[in-house]
JSON list of C-alpha atoms in Angstrom, two decimals:
[
{"chain": "A", "resi": 1, "resn": "MET", "atom": "CA", "xyz": [137.68, 58.21, 102.73]},
{"chain": "A", "resi": 2, "resn": "GLU", "atom": "CA", "xyz": [139.58, 57.07, 99.68]},
{"chain": "A", "resi": 3, "resn": "SER", "atom": "CA", "xyz": [143.31, 56.69, 100.35]},
{"chain": "A", "resi": 4, "resn": "ILE", "atom": "CA", "xyz": [145.76, 58.98, 98.60]},
{"chain": "A", "resi": 5, "resn": "ARG", "atom": "CA", "xyz": [149.34, 58.22, 97.71]},
{"chain": "A", "resi": 6, "resn": "LYS", "atom": "CA", "xyz": [151.93, 58.41, 100.49]},
{"chain": "A", "resi": 7, "resn": "ILE", "atom": "CA", "xyz": [152.86, 62.00, 101.25]},
{"chain": "A", "resi": 8, "resn": "ASN", "atom": "CA", "xyz": [154.63, 63.68, 104.14]},
{"chain": "A", "resi": 9, "resn": "ILE", "atom": "CA", "xyz": [152.60, 66.48, 105.69]},
{"chain": "A", "resi": 10, "resn": "VAL", "atom": "CA", "xyz": [153.39, 69.21, 108.23]},
{"chain": "A", "resi": 11, "resn": "VAL", "atom": "CA", "xyz": [150.46, 70.51, 110.28]},
{"chain": "A", "resi": 12, "resn": "VAL", "atom": "CA", "xyz": [151.14, 74.00, 111.63]},
{"chain": "A", "resi": 13, "resn": "ASP", "atom": "CA", "xyz": [148.72, 75.46, 114.17]},
{"chain": "A", "resi": 14, "resn": "ASP", "atom": "CA", "xyz": [149.11, 76.93, 117.65]},
{"chain": "A", "resi": 15, "resn": "HIS", "atom": "CA", "xyz": [146.16, 74.94, 119.02]},
{"chain": "A", "resi": 16, "resn": "THR", "atom": "CA", "xyz": [147.37, 71.50, 120.07]},
{"chain": "A", "resi": 17, "resn": "LEU", "atom": "CA", "xyz": [143.93, 69.88, 120.06]},
{"chain": "A", "resi": 18, "resn": "PHE", "atom": "CA", "xyz": [143.28, 71.09, 116.51]},
{"chain": "A", "resi": 19, "resn": "ARG", "atom": "CA", "xyz": [146.67, 69.77, 115.31]},
{"chain": "A", "resi": 20, "resn": "LYS", "atom": "CA", "xyz": [146.11, 66.37, 116.89]},
{"chain": "A", "resi": 21, "resn": "GLY", "atom": "CA", "xyz": [142.56, 66.13, 115.58]},
{"chain": "A", "resi": 22, "resn": "LEU", "atom": "CA", "xyz": [143.61, 67.08, 112.07]},
{"chain": "A", "resi": 23, "resn": "ILE", "atom": "CA", "xyz": [146.41, 64.51, 112.06]},
{"chain": "A", "resi": 24, "resn": "THR", "atom": "CA", "xyz": [143.92, 61.85, 113.17]},
{"chain": "A", "resi": 25, "resn": "LEU", "atom": "CA", "xyz": [141.68, 62.81, 110.26]},
{"chain": "A", "resi": 26, "resn": "LEU", "atom": "CA", "xyz": [144.58, 62.87, 107.81]},
{"chain": "A", "resi": 27, "resn": "ASN", "atom": "CA", "xyz": [145.65, 59.40, 108.90]},
{"chain": "A", "resi": 28, "resn": "GLU", "atom": "CA", "xyz": [142.43, 58.09, 107.38]},
{"chain": "A", "resi": 29, "resn": "ILE", "atom": "CA", "xyz": [143.41, 59.30, 103.90]},
{"chain": "A", "resi": 30, "resn": "ASN", "atom": "CA", "xyz": [147.20, 59.19, 104.18]},
{"chain": "A", "resi": 31, "resn": "SER", "atom": "CA", "xyz": [147.77, 56.20, 106.44]},
{"chain": "A", "resi": 32, "resn": "THR", "atom": "CA", "xyz": [151.20, 55.35, 105.03]},
{"chain": "A", "resi": 33, "resn": "GLY", "atom": "CA", "xyz": [152.56, 58.90, 105.07]},
{"chain": "A", "resi": 34, "resn": "SER", "atom": "CA", "xyz": [154.46, 60.73, 107.79]},
{"chain": "A", "resi": 35, "resn": "PHE", "atom": "CA", "xyz": [153.21, 63.68, 109.83]},
{"chain": "A", "resi": 36, "resn": "PHE", "atom": "CA", "xyz": [155.10, 66.50, 111.47]},
{"chain": "A", "resi": 37, "resn": "GLU", "atom": "CA", "xyz": [153.85, 69.25, 113.75]},
{"chain": "A", "resi": 38, "resn": "ALA", "atom": "CA", "xyz": [154.73, 72.88, 114.49]},
{"chain": "A", "resi": 39, "resn": "SER", "atom": "CA", "xyz": [152.98, 75.45, 116.66]},
{"chain": "A", "resi": 40, "resn": "ASN", "atom": "CA", "xyz": [154.07, 78.59, 114.80]},
{"chain": "A", "resi": 41, "resn": "GLY", "atom": "CA", "xyz": [155.85, 79.80, 111.68]},
{"chain": "A", "resi": 42, "resn": "LEU", "atom": "CA", "xyz": [159.29, 80.09, 113.25]},
{"chain": "A", "resi": 43, "resn": "GLU", "atom": "CA", "xyz": [159.12, 76.54, 114.57]},
{"chain": "A", "resi": 44, "resn": "LEU", "atom": "CA", "xyz": [158.09, 75.39, 111.10]},
{"chain": "A", "resi": 45, "resn": "ILE", "atom": "CA", "xyz": [161.01, 77.12, 109.38]},
{"chain": "A", "resi": 46, "resn": "ASP", "atom": "CA", "xyz": [163.49, 75.75, 111.93]},
{"chain": "A", "resi": 47, "resn": "MET", "atom": "CA", "xyz": [162.09, 72.28, 111.22]},
{"chain": "A", "resi": 48, "resn": "LEU", "atom": "CA", "xyz": [162.40, 72.69, 107.46]},
{"chain": "A", "resi": 49, "resn": "ASN", "atom": "CA", "xyz": [166.00, 73.86, 107.77]},
{"chain": "A", "resi": 50, "resn": "LYS", "atom": "CA", "xyz": [166.82, 70.61, 109.58]},
{"chain": "A", "resi": 51, "resn": "THR", "atom": "CA", "xyz": [164.69, 68.22, 107.50]},
{"chain": "A", "resi": 52, "resn": "ASN", "atom": "CA", "xyz": [166.00, 66.28, 104.52]},
{"chain": "A", "resi": 53, "resn": "PRO", "atom": "CA", "xyz": [164.17, 65.41, 102.39]},
{"chain": "A", "resi": 54, "resn": "LEU", "atom": "CA", "xyz": [161.63, 68.19, 102.75]},
{"chain": "A", "resi": 55, "resn": "PRO", "atom": "CA", "xyz": [157.98, 67.30, 103.38]},
{"chain": "A", "resi": 56, "resn": "ASP", "atom": "CA", "xyz": [155.56, 67.28, 100.46]},
{"chain": "A", "resi": 57, "resn": "LEU", "atom": "CA", "xyz": [152.87, 69.55, 101.88]},
{"chain": "A", "resi": 58, "resn": "ILE", "atom": "CA", "xyz": [152.27, 72.10, 104.64]},
{"chain": "A", "resi": 59, "resn": "LEU", "atom": "CA", "xyz": [148.83, 72.75, 106.13]},
{"chain": "A", "resi": 60, "resn": "LEU", "atom": "CA", "xyz": [149.32, 76.20, 107.61]},
{"chain": "A", "resi": 61, "resn": "ASP", "atom": "CA", "xyz": [147.26, 78.37, 109.94]},
{"chain": "A", "resi": 62, "resn": "ILE", "atom": "CA", "xyz": [147.54, 82.17, 109.76]},
{"chain": "A", "resi": 63, "resn": "ASN", "atom": "CA", "xyz": [147.04, 83.58, 113.27]},
{"chain": "A", "resi": 64, "resn": "MET", "atom": "CA", "xyz": [149.85, 82.17, 115.42]},
{"chain": "A", "resi": 65, "resn": "PRO", "atom": "CA", "xyz": [152.26, 83.63, 118.00]},
{"chain": "A", "resi": 66, "resn": "VAL", "atom": "CA", "xyz": [155.98, 84.26, 117.36]},
{"chain": "A", "resi": 67, "resn": "MET", "atom": "CA", "xyz": [155.57, 84.13, 113.55]},
{"chain": "A", "resi": 68, "resn": "ASP", "atom": "CA", "xyz": [152.25, 84.07, 111.73]},
{"chain": "A", "resi": 69, "resn": "GLY", "atom": "CA", "xyz": [151.37, 82.12, 108.61]},
{"chain": "A", "resi": 70, "resn": "VAL", "atom": "CA", "xyz": [151.71, 85.10, 106.29]},
{"chain": "A", "resi": 71, "resn": "LYS", "atom": "CA", "xyz": [155.34, 85.76, 107.21]},
{"chain": "A", "resi": 72, "resn": "ALA", "atom": "CA", "xyz": [156.10, 82.04, 107.19]},
{"chain": "A", "resi": 73, "resn": "THR", "atom": "CA", "xyz": [154.64, 81.71, 103.68]},
{"chain": "A", "resi": 74, "resn": "GLU", "atom": "CA", "xyz": [156.76, 84.59, 102.38]},
{"chain": "A", "resi": 75, "resn": "ILE", "atom": "CA", "xyz": [159.96, 83.07, 103.80]},
{"chain": "A", "resi": 76, "resn": "ILE", "atom": "CA", "xyz": [159.20, 79.50, 102.71]},
{"chain": "A", "resi": 77, "resn": "LYS", "atom": "CA", "xyz": [158.18, 80.39, 99.15]},
{"chain": "A", "resi": 78, "resn": "GLU", "atom": "CA", "xyz": [161.39, 82.40, 98.80]},
{"chain": "A", "resi": 79, "resn": "LYS", "atom": "CA", "xyz": [163.68, 79.69, 100.21]},
{"chain": "A", "resi": 80, "resn": "TYR", "atom": "CA", "xyz": [161.77, 76.53, 99.23]},
{"chain": "A", "resi": 81, "resn": "PRO", "atom": "CA", "xyz": [159.57, 77.52, 96.24]},
{"chain": "A", "resi": 82, "resn": "GLU", "atom": "CA", "xyz": [158.82, 73.89, 95.43]},
{"chain": "A", "resi": 83, "resn": "LEU", "atom": "CA", "xyz": [157.15, 73.30, 98.80]},
{"chain": "A", "resi": 84, "resn": "LYS", "atom": "CA", "xyz": [153.37, 73.13, 98.56]},
{"chain": "A", "resi": 85, "resn": "ILE", "atom": "CA", "xyz": [151.29, 75.12, 101.06]},
{"chain": "A", "resi": 86, "resn": "ILE", "atom": "CA", "xyz": [147.57, 74.95, 101.77]},
{"chain": "A", "resi": 87, "resn": "ILE", "atom": "CA", "xyz": [146.33, 77.65, 104.12]},
{"chain": "A", "resi": 88, "resn": "LEU", "atom": "CA", "xyz": [143.82, 76.27, 106.64]},
{"chain": "A", "resi": 89, "resn": "SER", "atom": "CA", "xyz": [142.41, 79.17, 108.63]},
{"chain": "A", "resi": 90, "resn": "MET", "atom": "CA", "xyz": [139.29, 80.90, 109.90]},
{"chain": "A", "resi": 91, "resn": "GLU", "atom": "CA", "xyz": [140.43, 84.14, 108.25]},
{"chain": "A", "resi": 92, "resn": "ASN", "atom": "CA", "xyz": [138.24, 85.10, 105.30]},
{"chain": "A", "resi": 93, "resn": "GLU", "atom": "CA", "xyz": [139.40, 88.69, 104.73]},
{"chain": "A", "resi": 94, "resn": "GLU", "atom": "CA", "xyz": [139.63, 89.17, 100.99]},
{"chain": "A", "resi": 95, "resn": "GLN", "atom": "CA", "xyz": [142.84, 91.20, 100.76]},
{"chain": "A", "resi": 96, "resn": "LEU", "atom": "CA", "xyz": [144.66, 88.75, 103.02]},
{"chain": "A", "resi": 97, "resn": "ILE", "atom": "CA", "xyz": [143.60, 85.79, 100.88]},
{"chain": "A", "resi": 98, "resn": "LEU", "atom": "CA", "xyz": [144.63, 87.55, 97.67]},
{"chain": "A", "resi": 99, "resn": "HIS", "atom": "CA", "xyz": [147.99, 88.51, 99.19]},
{"chain": "A", "resi": 100, "resn": "LEU", "atom": "CA", "xyz": [148.72, 84.90, 100.15]},
{"chain": "A", "resi": 101, "resn": "ILE", "atom": "CA", "xyz": [147.71, 83.60, 96.73]},
{"chain": "A", "resi": 102, "resn": "GLU", "atom": "CA", "xyz": [150.00, 86.12, 95.06]},
{"chain": "A", "resi": 103, "resn": "LYS", "atom": "CA", "xyz": [152.80, 85.02, 97.40]},
{"chain": "A", "resi": 104, "resn": "GLY", "atom": "CA", "xyz": [152.43, 81.51, 96.03]},
{"chain": "A", "resi": 105, "resn": "VAL", "atom": "CA", "xyz": [150.21, 79.44, 98.32]},
{"chain": "A", "resi": 106, "resn": "ASN", "atom": "CA", "xyz": [148.80, 76.45, 96.49]},
{"chain": "A", "resi": 107, "resn": "GLY", "atom": "CA", "xyz": [145.41, 76.42, 98.14]},
{"chain": "A", "resi": 108, "resn": "TYR", "atom": "CA", "xyz": [143.22, 78.21, 100.69]},
{"chain": "A", "resi": 109, "resn": "LEU", "atom": "CA", "xyz": [140.58, 76.58, 102.86]},
{"chain": "A", "resi": 110, "resn": "LEU", "atom": "CA", "xyz": [138.53, 77.71, 105.83]},
{"chain": "A", "resi": 111, "resn": "LYS", "atom": "CA", "xyz": [138.75, 75.54, 108.92]},
{"chain": "A", "resi": 112, "resn": "ASN", "atom": "CA", "xyz": [135.03, 74.86, 108.80]},
{"chain": "A", "resi": 113, "resn": "CYS", "atom": "CA", "xyz": [135.32, 73.10, 105.43]},
{"chain": "A", "resi": 114, "resn": "GLU", "atom": "CA", "xyz": [134.10, 69.53, 105.10]},
{"chain": "A", "resi": 115, "resn": "SER", "atom": "CA", "xyz": [136.66, 66.74, 105.41]},
{"chain": "A", "resi": 116, "resn": "GLU", "atom": "CA", "xyz": [135.86, 65.71, 101.84]},
{"chain": "A", "resi": 117, "resn": "GLU", "atom": "CA", "xyz": [136.93, 69.13, 100.58]},
{"chain": "A", "resi": 118, "resn": "LEU", "atom": "CA", "xyz": [140.18, 68.94, 102.53]},
{"chain": "A", "resi": 119, "resn": "GLU", "atom": "CA", "xyz": [140.87, 65.55, 100.96]},
{"chain": "A", "resi": 120, "resn": "ARG", "atom": "CA", "xyz": [140.05, 66.91, 97.50]},
{"chain": "A", "resi": 121, "resn": "ALA", "atom": "CA", "xyz": [142.29, 69.94, 98.05]},
{"chain": "A", "resi": 122, "resn": "ILE", "atom": "CA", "xyz": [145.24, 67.78, 99.09]},
{"chain": "A", "resi": 123, "resn": "LYS", "atom": "CA", "xyz": [144.83, 65.53, 96.05]},
{"chain": "A", "resi": 124, "resn": "MET", "atom": "CA", "xyz": [144.52, 68.48, 93.67]},
{"chain": "A", "resi": 125, "resn": "VAL", "atom": "CA", "xyz": [147.53, 70.29, 95.09]},
{"chain": "A", "resi": 126, "resn": "MET", "atom": "CA", "xyz": [149.68, 67.17, 94.92]},
{"chain": "A", "resi": 127, "resn": "GLU", "atom": "CA", "xyz": [148.53, 66.28, 91.39]},
{"chain": "A", "resi": 128, "resn": "LYS", "atom": "CA", "xyz": [147.98, 69.69, 89.77]},
{"chain": "A", "resi": 129, "resn": "GLU", "atom": "CA", "xyz": [149.77, 72.08, 92.16]},
{"chain": "A", "resi": 130, "resn": "TYR", "atom": "CA", "xyz": [146.78, 74.20, 93.15]},
{"chain": "A", "resi": 131, "resn": "TYR", "atom": "CA", "xyz": [143.24, 74.09, 94.51]},
{"chain": "A", "resi": 132, "resn": "PHE", "atom": "CA", "xyz": [140.83, 77.01, 94.64]},
{"chain": "A", "resi": 133, "resn": "ASN", "atom": "CA", "xyz": [137.18, 76.25, 95.34]},
{"chain": "A", "resi": 134, "resn": "HIS", "atom": "CA", "xyz": [134.34, 78.23, 93.81]},
{"chain": "A", "resi": 135, "resn": "ASP", "atom": "CA", "xyz": [134.30, 80.86, 96.57]},
{"chain": "A", "resi": 136, "resn": "ILE", "atom": "CA", "xyz": [138.03, 81.62, 96.29]},
{"chain": "A", "resi": 137, "resn": "SER", "atom": "CA", "xyz": [137.89, 81.61, 92.49]},
{"chain": "A", "resi": 138, "resn": "GLU", "atom": "CA", "xyz": [134.98, 84.06, 92.61]},
{"chain": "A", "resi": 139, "resn": "LEU", "atom": "CA", "xyz": [136.93, 86.25, 95.03]},
{"chain": "A", "resi": 140, "resn": "ILE", "atom": "CA", "xyz": [139.87, 86.40, 92.61]},
{"chain": "A", "resi": 141, "resn": "ARG", "atom": "CA", "xyz": [137.55, 87.23, 89.74]},
{"chain": "A", "resi": 142, "resn": "ARG", "atom": "CA", "xyz": [135.82, 90.04, 91.65]},
{"chain": "A", "resi": 143, "resn": "ALA", "atom": "CA", "xyz": [139.11, 91.48, 92.84]},
{"chain": "A", "resi": 144, "resn": "PHE", "atom": "CA", "xyz": [140.44, 92.03, 89.34]},
{"chain": "A", "resi": 145, "resn": "ILE", "atom": "CA", "xyz": [137.32, 92.57, 87.26]},
{"chain": "A", "resi": 146, "resn": "HIS", "atom": "CA", "xyz": [137.63, 96.35, 87.52]},
{"chain": "A", "resi": 147, "resn": "LYS", "atom": "CA", "xyz": [141.39, 96.47, 86.91]},
{"chain": "A", "resi": 148, "resn": "SER", "atom": "CA", "xyz": [141.40, 95.88, 83.17]},
{"chain": "A", "resi": 149, "resn": "ASN", "atom": "CA", "xyz": [143.39, 99.11, 82.62]},
{"chain": "A", "resi": 150, "resn": "HIS", "atom": "CA", "xyz": [146.45, 97.42, 84.12]},
{"chain": "A", "resi": 151, "resn": "THR", "atom": "CA", "xyz": [148.42, 95.77, 81.35]},
{"chain": "A", "resi": 152, "resn": "TYR", "atom": "CA", "xyz": [150.68, 92.73, 81.35]},
{"chain": "A", "resi": 153, "resn": "PRO", "atom": "CA", "xyz": [152.87, 91.43, 78.54]},
{"chain": "A", "resi": 154, "resn": "ILE", "atom": "CA", "xyz": [150.38, 88.83, 77.32]},
{"chain": "A", "resi": 155, "resn": "CYS", "atom": "CA", "xyz": [151.61, 89.43, 73.79]},
{"chain": "A", "resi": 156, "resn": "GLU", "atom": "CA", "xyz": [154.85, 87.69, 74.77]},
{"chain": "A", "resi": 157, "resn": "PHE", "atom": "CA", "xyz": [152.98, 84.39, 75.06]},
{"chain": "A", "resi": 158, "resn": "THR", "atom": "CA", "xyz": [153.01, 82.24, 71.96]},
{"chain": "A", "resi": 159, "resn": "ARG", "atom": "CA", "xyz": [149.69, 80.90, 70.68]},
{"chain": "A", "resi": 160, "resn": "ARG", "atom": "CA", "xyz": [150.52, 77.44, 72.02]},
{"chain": "A", "resi": 161, "resn": "GLU", "atom": "CA", "xyz": [151.49, 78.85, 75.40]},
{"chain": "A", "resi": 162, "resn": "GLN", "atom": "CA", "xyz": [148.12, 80.60, 75.66]},
{"chain": "A", "resi": 163, "resn": "GLU", "atom": "CA", "xyz": [146.38, 77.34, 74.72]},
{"chain": "A", "resi": 164, "resn": "VAL", "atom": "CA", "xyz": [148.33, 75.49, 77.40]},
{"chain": "A", "resi": 165, "resn": "LEU", "atom": "CA", "xyz": [147.48, 78.20, 79.94]},
{"chain": "A", "resi": 166, "resn": "GLU", "atom": "CA", "xyz": [143.78, 77.92, 79.18]},
{"chain": "A", "resi": 167, "resn": "LEU", "atom": "CA", "xyz": [143.90, 74.16, 79.77]},
{"chain": "A", "resi": 168, "resn": "ILE", "atom": "CA", "xyz": [145.88, 74.57, 82.99]},
{"chain": "A", "resi": 169, "resn": "CYS", "atom": "CA", "xyz": [143.13, 76.89, 84.22]},
{"chain": "A", "resi": 170, "resn": "LYS", "atom": "CA", "xyz": [140.60, 74.17, 83.35]},
{"chain": "A", "resi": 171, "resn": "GLU", "atom": "CA", "xyz": [142.52, 71.79, 85.65]},
{"chain": "A", "resi": 172, "resn": "PHE", "atom": "CA", "xyz": [144.04, 69.61, 82.92]},
{"chain": "A", "resi": 173, "resn": "THR", "atom": "CA", "xyz": [147.11, 67.68, 84.04]},
{"chain": "A", "resi": 174, "resn": "THR", "atom": "CA", "xyz": [150.40, 67.86, 82.17]},
{"chain": "A", "resi": 175, "resn": "GLN", "atom": "CA", "xyz": [149.74, 64.41, 80.69]},
{"chain": "A", "resi": 176, "resn": "GLN", "atom": "CA", "xyz": [146.22, 65.36, 79.60]},
{"chain": "A", "resi": 177, "resn": "ILE", "atom": "CA", "xyz": [147.48, 68.50, 77.87]},
{"chain": "A", "resi": 178, "resn": "ALA", "atom": "CA", "xyz": [150.25, 66.51, 76.18]},
{"chain": "A", "resi": 179, "resn": "ASN", "atom": "CA", "xyz": [147.70, 63.99, 74.93]},
{"chain": "A", "resi": 180, "resn": "LYS", "atom": "CA", "xyz": [145.46, 66.75, 73.58]},
{"chain": "A", "resi": 181, "resn": "PHE", "atom": "CA", "xyz": [148.27, 68.28, 71.51]},
{"chain": "A", "resi": 182, "resn": "ASP", "atom": "CA", "xyz": [149.94, 64.94, 70.72]},
{"chain": "A", "resi": 183, "resn": "VAL", "atom": "CA", "xyz": [153.27, 66.00, 72.22]},
{"chain": "A", "resi": 184, "resn": "SER", "atom": "CA", "xyz": [155.41, 64.75, 75.08]},
{"chain": "A", "resi": 185, "resn": "PRO", "atom": "CA", "xyz": [154.82, 65.80, 78.70]},
{"chain": "A", "resi": 186, "resn": "ARG", "atom": "CA", "xyz": [158.31, 67.31, 78.63]},
{"chain": "A", "resi": 187, "resn": "THR", "atom": "CA", "xyz": [157.16, 69.73, 75.91]},
{"chain": "A", "resi": 188, "resn": "ILE", "atom": "CA", "xyz": [154.23, 70.83, 78.08]},
{"chain": "A", "resi": 189, "resn": "GLU", "atom": "CA", "xyz": [156.55, 71.23, 81.06]},
{"chain": "A", "resi": 190, "resn": "SER", "atom": "CA", "xyz": [158.66, 73.54, 78.90]},
{"chain": "A", "resi": 191, "resn": "HIS", "atom": "CA", "xyz": [155.57, 75.61, 78.03]},
{"chain": "A", "resi": 192, "resn": "ARG", "atom": "CA", "xyz": [154.65, 75.80, 81.71]},
{"chain": "A", "resi": 193, "resn": "LYS", "atom": "CA", "xyz": [158.13, 76.96, 82.61]},
{"chain": "A", "resi": 194, "resn": "ASN", "atom": "CA", "xyz": [157.99, 79.67, 79.94]},
{"chain": "A", "resi": 195, "resn": "LEU", "atom": "CA", "xyz": [154.55, 80.82, 81.12]},
{"chain": "A", "resi": 196, "resn": "ILE", "atom": "CA", "xyz": [155.74, 81.14, 84.71]},
{"chain": "A", "resi": 197, "resn": "GLU", "atom": "CA", "xyz": [158.89, 83.00, 83.70]},
{"chain": "A", "resi": 198, "resn": "LYS", "atom": "CA", "xyz": [157.10, 85.40, 81.34]},
{"chain": "A", "resi": 199, "resn": "SER", "atom": "CA", "xyz": [154.32, 86.19, 83.80]},
{"chain": "A", "resi": 200, "resn": "GLY", "atom": "CA", "xyz": [156.73, 86.66, 86.71]},
{"chain": "A", "resi": 201, "resn": "VAL", "atom": "CA", "xyz": [154.80, 84.40, 89.09]},
{"chain": "A", "resi": 202, "resn": "LYS", "atom": "CA", "xyz": [156.08, 81.71, 91.44]},
{"chain": "A", "resi": 203, "resn": "ASN", "atom": "CA", "xyz": [153.98, 78.68, 90.54]},
{"chain": "A", "resi": 204, "resn": "LEU", "atom": "CA", "xyz": [150.82, 77.43, 88.85]},
{"chain": "A", "resi": 205, "resn": "ALA", "atom": "CA", "xyz": [148.61, 79.00, 91.50]},
{"chain": "A", "resi": 206, "resn": "GLY", "atom": "CA", "xyz": [150.10, 82.39, 90.67]},
{"chain": "A", "resi": 207, "resn": "LEU", "atom": "CA", "xyz": [149.67, 81.63, 86.98]},
{"chain": "A", "resi": 208, "resn": "ILE", "atom": "CA", "xyz": [145.94, 81.10, 87.51]},
{"chain": "A", "resi": 209, "resn": "VAL", "atom": "CA", "xyz": [145.68, 84.49, 89.20]},
{"chain": "A", "resi": 210, "resn": "PHE", "atom": "CA", "xyz": [147.64, 86.04, 86.33]},
{"chain": "A", "resi": 211, "resn": "ALA", "atom": "CA", "xyz": [145.27, 84.51, 83.78]},
{"chain": "A", "resi": 212, "resn": "ILE", "atom": "CA", "xyz": [142.23, 85.81, 85.63]},
{"chain": "A", "resi": 213, "resn": "LYS", "atom": "CA", "xyz": [143.71, 89.30, 85.99]},
{"chain": "A", "resi": 214, "resn": "ASN", "atom": "CA", "xyz": [144.28, 89.47, 82.26]},
{"chain": "A", "resi": 215, "resn": "LYS", "atom": "CA", "xyz": [140.93, 87.91, 81.34]},
{"chain": "A", "resi": 216, "resn": "ILE", "atom": "CA", "xyz": [142.65, 85.03, 79.56]},
{"chain": "A", "resi": 217, "resn": "VAL", "atom": "CA", "xyz": [140.14, 82.74, 81.24]},
{"chain": "A", "resi": 218, "resn": "LYS", "atom": "CA", "xyz": [136.71, 83.19, 82.75]},
{"chain": "A", "resi": 219, "resn": "ILE", "atom": "CA", "xyz": [135.70, 81.55, 85.99]}
]
């Protein structure tokens, strides 16, 4: 596997063998980074409260004792909104996935995914803040295709903000968008901040969902 830049990752799963195996796999692509472990959501939150600096990324299971991944996500995204979370679970129930995306998770993978997809998801989340494969993107599209009667204040977006949003949904980086419009990355960051504030979402992943709901983009 191609190495990725050094990042600190927390693996959260109640199955010890799975945690250890995943960390072994991750060492191949993140050999200079640090790894932490937790067996449930409460243990994870206790760890985060005592850790400085915070880790870069959490790989989080859903079904765990004491505190599950759903509750842990809600608490973490409220207290540490900048923390990136990729759900790694066998759960494929549509409403659960949509709920977690709307709560701000940055990616969602099934545990039976290929190692190459896990690597790609980590890179995308660290570089562009979100990763949704074709199946998850299609799920989002299907979920909202019949809800066009629900209105959002899209008219509050400026023309440039809508253009930036369309490029974000096409997986352009901040630098790539800045180059396209011949402006500074700081200007694009300002547009992103305005888009997130106006749409009332938590992060870029939520912004993608917002754009799909309102048919700003097609996937």
